[in-house]
Amino acid sequence: MESQYHFCMETLTCLVVPKDGDELDVYCSTQSLMLVQEAIAQLLNIPENKINISLRALGGSYGFKLSRGNLVGCAVSLAAHLLNRPVRMITKLETLMEATGKRYPCYFSYEAGVNNEGIIQYVNTDVYEDDGSAFNDPVVAFRTYSQYPNIYELTTWGTKMQDVKTDKTCNIWARSPGSLEAITMSEHIVEHIAHELRMDPLSLRMKNVDPQYVKSVDKMVSLVKEKSDFENRKIYVEDFNKKNVWKKRGISLVPMKFSLASLGTFHAMVSIYRNDGTVAVTHAGVEMGQGINTKAAQACAAALKIPLDKVRVKATDNLTSPNDTPTGGSFTSEAIVL
């Protein structure tokens, strides 16, 4: 599996404005205000309480700005600190593709044994993920291992996984880091088995589901098949392929699990103004197109029993949200409204 660049709508950007008292106002495209604050403080050797970071929204990220916002944050802060004047940087796409990493390339080999009914007896895999020149954002321990082998019976799937250091640019988390690789590997093996046995891939999958997931997977698969008219469409595809030599069609249904885990805490502050009853909210999550601000406003309006247009979500900053975990892993939108 080769690497993949994130192609965010917005590249890494930063604006730093020096203030009286040797403070810095920092506006940086990052998924983690805390990491940028700590990096700048260490670089400039100044207290963290002199760094004021504020962020309203990002133009997309997919994990790219979880840690690499530190690069522009530190560079621009250093220039502003030394020159004592506002400094702004907008990086070029070409520069980022040379200087920053991408999704972890992955190589795996496997051996599998099954019986005539398609029940997997054993799977042995060797997995190597290319971290690049440093183990900054490793994914094997963080995601690949926990997501493997998707929904299947764990006792029959054995694996050895290694993070590998190479001479390439240090790679970085991309959307569903490790999870995509893990699920792709396990589903590639299942598809291969189904092809060799000339079995329906979905039937093979359902025969090998981990017992703890059987009820939930059965329910979801049945619902998807009903709503998508899967069986009739499958017959149509098979009929089409019999009648066409050069043009083929396909249809597939693949159950998937995605592990959610909280990475830390999130602060939030709600201010209610007495004269008109309007409400201002700030929280530690970073809006990057997933609609987290809308969800926060809806939760606030529902809890206070007021119209949604009475609620205004303000920018995230490190004064009201100190030391908070990065926005990532598909759990922040839920966590900030708990």
Coordinates of C-alpha atoms in Angstrom, one line a residue:
M1 CA 0.0 0.0 0.0
E2 CA 1.5 3.3 -1.1
S3 CA 1.5 6.6 0.7
Q4 CA -1.2 9.3 0.4
Y5 CA -1.1 13.1 0.7
H6 CA -3.8 14.9 2.6
F7 CA -4.6 17.6 0.0
C8 CA -6.2 20.0 2.5
M9 CA -8.2 22.9 1.1
E10 CA -6.0 25.2 3.2
T11 CA -2.2 24.7 3.5
L12 CA -0.3 25.4 6.8
T13 CA -0.7 29.0 7.7
C14 CA 0.2 31.2 10.7
L15 CA 0.0 34.9 11.8
V16 CA 1.8 36.1 14.9
V17 CA 1.4 39.5 16.4
P18 CA 3.7 40.7 19.2
K19 CA 2.1 42.5 22.1
D20 CA 3.2 44.6 25.0
G21 CA 4.9 42.7 27.8
D22 CA 6.7 40.3 25.4
E23 CA 3.5 38.4 24.6
L24 CA 2.6 36.8 21.3
D25 CA -0.9 36.6 19.7
V26 CA -0.8 33.4 17.5
Y27 CA -3.3 32.5 14.9
C28 CA -2.1 29.1 13.6
S29 CA -3.8 26.3 11.5
T30 CA -3.5 23.4 13.9
Q31 CA -5.6 20.7 15.4
S32 CA -3.8 21.1 18.7
L33 CA -3.4 24.5 20.3
M34 CA -1.6 22.9 23.2
L35 CA 1.2 21.4 21.0
V36 CA 1.8 24.7 19.2
Q37 CA 1.9 26.6 22.4
E38 CA 4.4 24.3 24.0
A39 CA 6.6 24.1 20.9
I40 CA 6.8 27.9 20.7
A41 CA 7.5 28.3 24.4
Q42 CA 10.4 25.8 24.2
L43 CA 11.8 27.4 21.0
L44 CA 11.8 31.0 22.3
N45 CA 12.5 30.0 25.9
I46 CA 9.5 32.1 27.2
P47 CA 6.7 31.2 29.6
E48 CA 3.7 29.5 28.0
N49 CA 1.4 32.2 29.6
K50 CA 2.9 34.7 27.2
I51 CA 1.6 32.9 24.2
N52 CA -2.1 33.5 23.2
I53 CA -3.4 31.2 20.6
S54 CA -6.8 31.7 19.0
L55 CA -8.4 29.6 16.2
R56 CA -11.8 29.9 14.6
A57 CA -11.7 27.1 11.9
L58 CA -9.4 25.2 9.6
G59 CA -9.8 24.6 5.9
G60 CA -9.7 20.9 6.2
S61 CA -7.0 18.7 7.8
Y62 CA -7.5 14.9 7.8
G63 CA -4.8 14.6 10.5
F64 CA -2.2 16.7 8.6
K65 CA -2.4 19.5 11.2
L66 CA -2.4 17.4 14.3
S67 CA 1.3 17.9 14.7
R68 CA 2.7 19.8 11.7
G69 CA 1.1 23.1 12.7
N70 CA 4.2 23.3 15.0
L71 CA 6.4 23.9 12.0
V72 CA 4.8 27.2 10.8
G73 CA 3.8 28.2 14.4
C74 CA 7.5 28.1 15.5
A75 CA 8.9 29.6 12.4
V76 CA 6.6 32.6 12.3
S77 CA 6.8 33.1 16.1
L78 CA 10.6 33.2 15.9
A79 CA 10.5 35.9 13.2
A80 CA 7.9 38.0 15.0
H81 CA 9.8 37.6 18.3
L82 CA 13.1 38.8 16.9
L83 CA 11.7 41.5 14.6
N84 CA 9.0 42.7 17.1
R85 CA 6.5 43.1 14.3
P86 CA 3.6 41.0 12.9
V87 CA 4.7 38.1 10.7
R88 CA 2.5 35.9 8.5
M89 CA 3.3 32.7 6.5
I90 CA 1.2 30.8 4.0
T91 CA 3.1 27.7 2.8
K92 CA 3.0 26.5 -0.8
L93 CA 1.6 23.1 -1.5
E94 CA 4.8 22.0 -3.3
T95 CA 6.8 22.9 -0.2
L96 CA 4.6 20.9 2.1
M97 CA 4.7 17.8 -0.1
E98 CA 8.5 17.9 0.0
A99 CA 8.9 18.8 3.7
T100 CA 6.1 16.9 5.4
G101 CA 5.2 13.2 5.5
K102 CA 2.1 11.4 4.1
R103 CA 0.1 8.4 5.0
Y104 CA 2.3 5.5 6.1
P105 CA 3.2 3.2 3.2
C106 CA 2.6 -0.4 4.3
Y107 CA 3.8 -3.8 3.2
F108 CA 2.3 -7.1 4.4
S109 CA 2.6 -10.8 3.5
Y110 CA 0.3 -13.5 4.7
E111 CA -0.6 -17.1 4.8
A112 CA -4.1 -18.4 5.5
G113 CA -5.8 -21.7 5.9
V114 CA -9.6 -22.4 5.6
N115 CA -11.8 -25.5 5.6
N116 CA -14.3 -26.3 2.8
E117 CA -17.1 -24.3 4.4
G118 CA -15.0 -21.2 4.4
I119 CA -14.3 -21.1 8.1
I120 CA -10.8 -19.5 8.6
Q121 CA -8.5 -21.9 10.5
Y122 CA -5.5 -19.6 10.8
V123 CA -4.0 -16.4 9.3
N124 CA -0.4 -15.5 9.8
T125 CA 0.7 -12.0 8.7
D126 CA 3.9 -9.9 8.7
V127 CA 3.3 -6.2 8.6
Y128 CA 5.8 -3.4 8.0
E129 CA 4.8 0.3 8.2
D130 CA 7.2 3.0 6.9
D131 CA 7.5 5.7 9.5
G132 CA 10.1 7.6 7.6
S133 CA 13.1 9.2 9.3
A134 CA 11.6 9.3 12.8
F135 CA 9.0 7.7 15.0
N136 CA 7.1 10.9 15.6
D137 CA 3.6 9.7 14.9
P138 CA 3.7 5.9 15.0
V139 CA 0.6 4.1 13.9
V140 CA 1.2 0.4 14.5
A141 CA 0.7 0.6 18.3
F142 CA -1.8 3.5 18.1
R143 CA -4.2 2.1 15.5
T144 CA -3.2 -0.7 13.2
Y145 CA -2.9 -3.3 15.9
S146 CA -6.1 -2.4 17.6
Q147 CA -8.1 -2.4 14.3
Y148 CA -6.8 -5.6 13.0
P149 CA -8.4 -8.0 11.9
N150 CA -11.5 -5.9 11.6
I151 CA -14.7 -7.8 12.7
Y152 CA -13.2 -11.3 12.5
E153 CA -12.5 -14.0 15.1
L154 CA -9.4 -12.9 16.9
T155 CA -8.1 -16.3 18.0
T156 CA -7.4 -17.4 14.4
W157 CA -5.6 -14.3 13.2
G158 CA -2.0 -13.9 14.2
T159 CA 0.2 -11.1 13.2
K160 CA 3.6 -9.5 13.7
M161 CA 3.6 -5.7 13.1
Q162 CA 6.6 -3.4 13.0
D163 CA 7.2 0.3 12.7
V164 CA 10.1 0.8 10.3
K165 CA 12.5 3.7 10.1
T166 CA 13.7 4.7 6.6
D167 CA 15.5 7.6 5.0
K168 CA 12.3 9.3 3.8
T169 CA 10.6 12.3 5.2
C170 CA 9.0 11.5 8.6
N171 CA 5.5 10.3 7.9
I172 CA 2.3 11.6 9.5
W173 CA -1.2 10.5 10.5
A174 CA -3.7 10.7 7.6
R175 CA -7.4 10.1 7.9
S176 CA -8.1 6.9 9.9
P177 CA -4.3 6.4 10.5
G178 CA -3.5 2.7 10.8
S179 CA -7.2 1.8 10.7
L180 CA -7.4 2.1 7.0
E181 CA -4.3 -0.1 6.6
A182 CA -5.5 -2.7 9.1
I183 CA -9.0 -3.1 7.6
T184 CA -7.6 -3.1 4.0
M185 CA -5.2 -5.9 4.9
S186 CA -7.9 -8.1 6.6
E187 CA -10.4 -7.5 3.8
H188 CA -7.9 -8.2 1.1
I189 CA -7.2 -11.6 2.7
V190 CA -10.9 -12.4 3.0
E191 CA -11.5 -11.4 -0.6
H192 CA -8.6 -13.6 -1.7
I193 CA -10.0 -16.6 0.2
A194 CA -13.5 -16.0 -1.3
H195 CA -12.0 -15.9 -4.8
E196 CA -10.0 -19.1 -4.3
L197 CA -13.1 -21.0 -2.9
R198 CA -15.5 -19.4 -5.4
M199 CA -17.7 -18.3 -2.5
D200 CA -19.8 -15.1 -2.1
P201 CA -17.5 -12.7 -0.2
L202 CA -20.3 -11.5 2.1
S203 CA -21.2 -15.0 3.0
L204 CA -17.6 -15.8 3.8
R205 CA -17.4 -12.7 6.0
M206 CA -20.5 -13.5 8.0
K207 CA -19.2 -17.0 8.7
N208 CA -16.0 -15.6 10.3
V209 CA -17.4 -12.8 12.4
D210 CA -16.1 -12.6 15.9
P211 CA -18.8 -14.0 18.3
Q212 CA -18.9 -10.7 20.2
Y213 CA -20.0 -8.8 17.1
V214 CA -22.4 -11.4 15.5
K215 CA -25.7 -9.9 16.6
S216 CA -24.8 -6.3 15.9
V217 CA -23.2 -7.1 12.5
D218 CA -26.1 -9.3 11.5
K219 CA -28.5 -6.5 12.3
M220 CA -26.6 -3.8 10.4
V221 CA -25.9 -6.0 7.4
S222 CA -29.6 -6.9 7.1
L223 CA -30.6 -3.3 7.4
V224 CA -28.1 -2.2 4.7
K225 CA -29.2 -5.1 2.4
E226 CA -32.8 -4.1 2.8
K227 CA -32.4 -0.4 2.3
S228 CA -30.0 -0.8 -0.7
D229 CA -32.0 -3.5 -2.4
F230 CA -28.7 -5.4 -2.3
E231 CA -29.9 -8.9 -3.5
N232 CA -31.7 -7.6 -6.5
R233 CA -28.8 -5.4 -7.5
K234 CA -26.5 -8.3 -7.1
I235 CA -28.6 -10.4 -9.5
Y236 CA -28.6 -7.5 -12.0
V237 CA -24.8 -7.2 -11.7
E238 CA -24.3 -10.9 -12.3
D239 CA -26.7 -10.8 -15.3
F240 CA -24.9 -7.8 -16.8
N241 CA -21.5 -9.4 -16.5
K242 CA -22.7 -12.6 -18.3
K243 CA -23.9 -10.4 -21.2
N244 CA -20.8 -8.2 -21.5
V245 CA -17.3 -9.3 -22.3
W246 CA -15.3 -6.1 -22.0
K247 CA -17.3 -4.1 -19.5
K248 CA -18.0 -5.4 -16.0
R249 CA -19.8 -4.2 -12.9
G250 CA -19.5 -5.1 -9.2
I251 CA -21.2 -4.7 -5.9
S252 CA -19.8 -5.3 -2.4
L253 CA -20.9 -5.0 1.2
V254 CA -18.2 -4.9 3.8
P255 CA -18.9 -4.6 7.5
M256 CA -16.3 -2.5 9.4
K257 CA -15.5 -1.6 13.0
F258 CA -13.8 1.6 14.0
S259 CA -12.4 1.9 17.5
L260 CA -13.2 5.1 19.3
A261 CA -11.1 6.2 22.3
S262 CA -10.9 9.5 24.2
L263 CA -7.4 11.0 24.0
G264 CA -7.9 13.5 26.8
T265 CA -10.0 16.3 28.2
F266 CA -11.9 19.2 26.6
H267 CA -12.9 22.5 28.3
A268 CA -15.9 24.6 27.4
M269 CA -17.3 27.9 28.6
V270 CA -20.9 29.1 28.3
S271 CA -21.7 32.8 28.8
I272 CA -25.3 34.0 29.1
Y273 CA -26.0 37.7 28.7
R274 CA -28.7 39.2 30.9
N275 CA -30.1 41.9 28.7
D276 CA -31.2 39.9 25.6
G277 CA -30.7 36.4 26.7
T278 CA -28.2 35.5 24.0
V279 CA -25.5 32.9 24.7
A280 CA -21.8 32.7 23.7
V281 CA -20.0 29.4 23.7
T282 CA -16.4 28.5 23.4
H283 CA -15.0 24.9 23.5
A284 CA -11.7 23.1 22.9
G285 CA -12.6 21.4 19.7
V286 CA -11.3 22.6 16.3
E287 CA -13.9 23.2 13.5
M288 CA -12.4 21.8 10.3
G289 CA -15.6 21.1 8.3
Q290 CA -17.0 18.3 10.4
G291 CA -19.7 20.6 11.9
I292 CA -18.5 20.6 15.5
N293 CA -19.5 24.2 16.1
T294 CA -23.1 23.5 14.8
K295 CA -23.3 20.5 17.1
A296 CA -22.1 22.6 20.1
A297 CA -24.6 25.3 19.4
Q298 CA -27.4 22.7 19.0
A299 CA -26.5 21.0 22.3
C300 CA -26.4 24.3 24.1
A301 CA -29.7 25.5 22.7
A302 CA -31.4 22.2 23.6
A303 CA -30.0 22.2 27.2
L304 CA -31.1 25.8 27.8
K305 CA -34.4 25.4 25.8
I306 CA -33.7 28.5 23.7
P307 CA -33.8 29.0 19.9
L308 CA -30.7 28.1 18.0
D309 CA -30.2 31.6 16.7
K310 CA -29.7 32.8 20.3
V311 CA -26.4 30.8 20.5
R312 CA -23.1 32.0 19.1
V313 CA -20.0 29.8 19.0
K314 CA -16.8 31.8 19.5
A315 CA -13.2 31.0 18.5
T316 CA -11.2 28.4 20.4
D317 CA -8.4 29.7 22.5
N318 CA -5.8 28.5 25.0
L319 CA -7.1 30.8 27.8
T320 CA -10.5 29.1 28.1
S321 CA -9.2 25.7 26.9
P322 CA -5.8 25.1 28.4
N323 CA -3.8 21.8 28.0
D324 CA -6.6 20.2 25.9
T325 CA -6.2 17.2 23.7
P326 CA -6.0 17.6 19.9
T327 CA -9.1 17.4 17.8
G328 CA -8.8 14.0 16.1
G329 CA -9.8 10.4 16.1
S330 CA -13.5 11.1 15.3
F331 CA -14.5 11.5 18.9
T332 CA -14.2 15.3 19.5
S333 CA -17.6 16.3 18.2
E334 CA -19.2 13.9 20.8
A335 CA -16.8 14.8 23.6
I336 CA -17.3 18.5 23.6
V337 CA -21.1 18.2 24.1
L338 CA -21.0 15.7 27.0

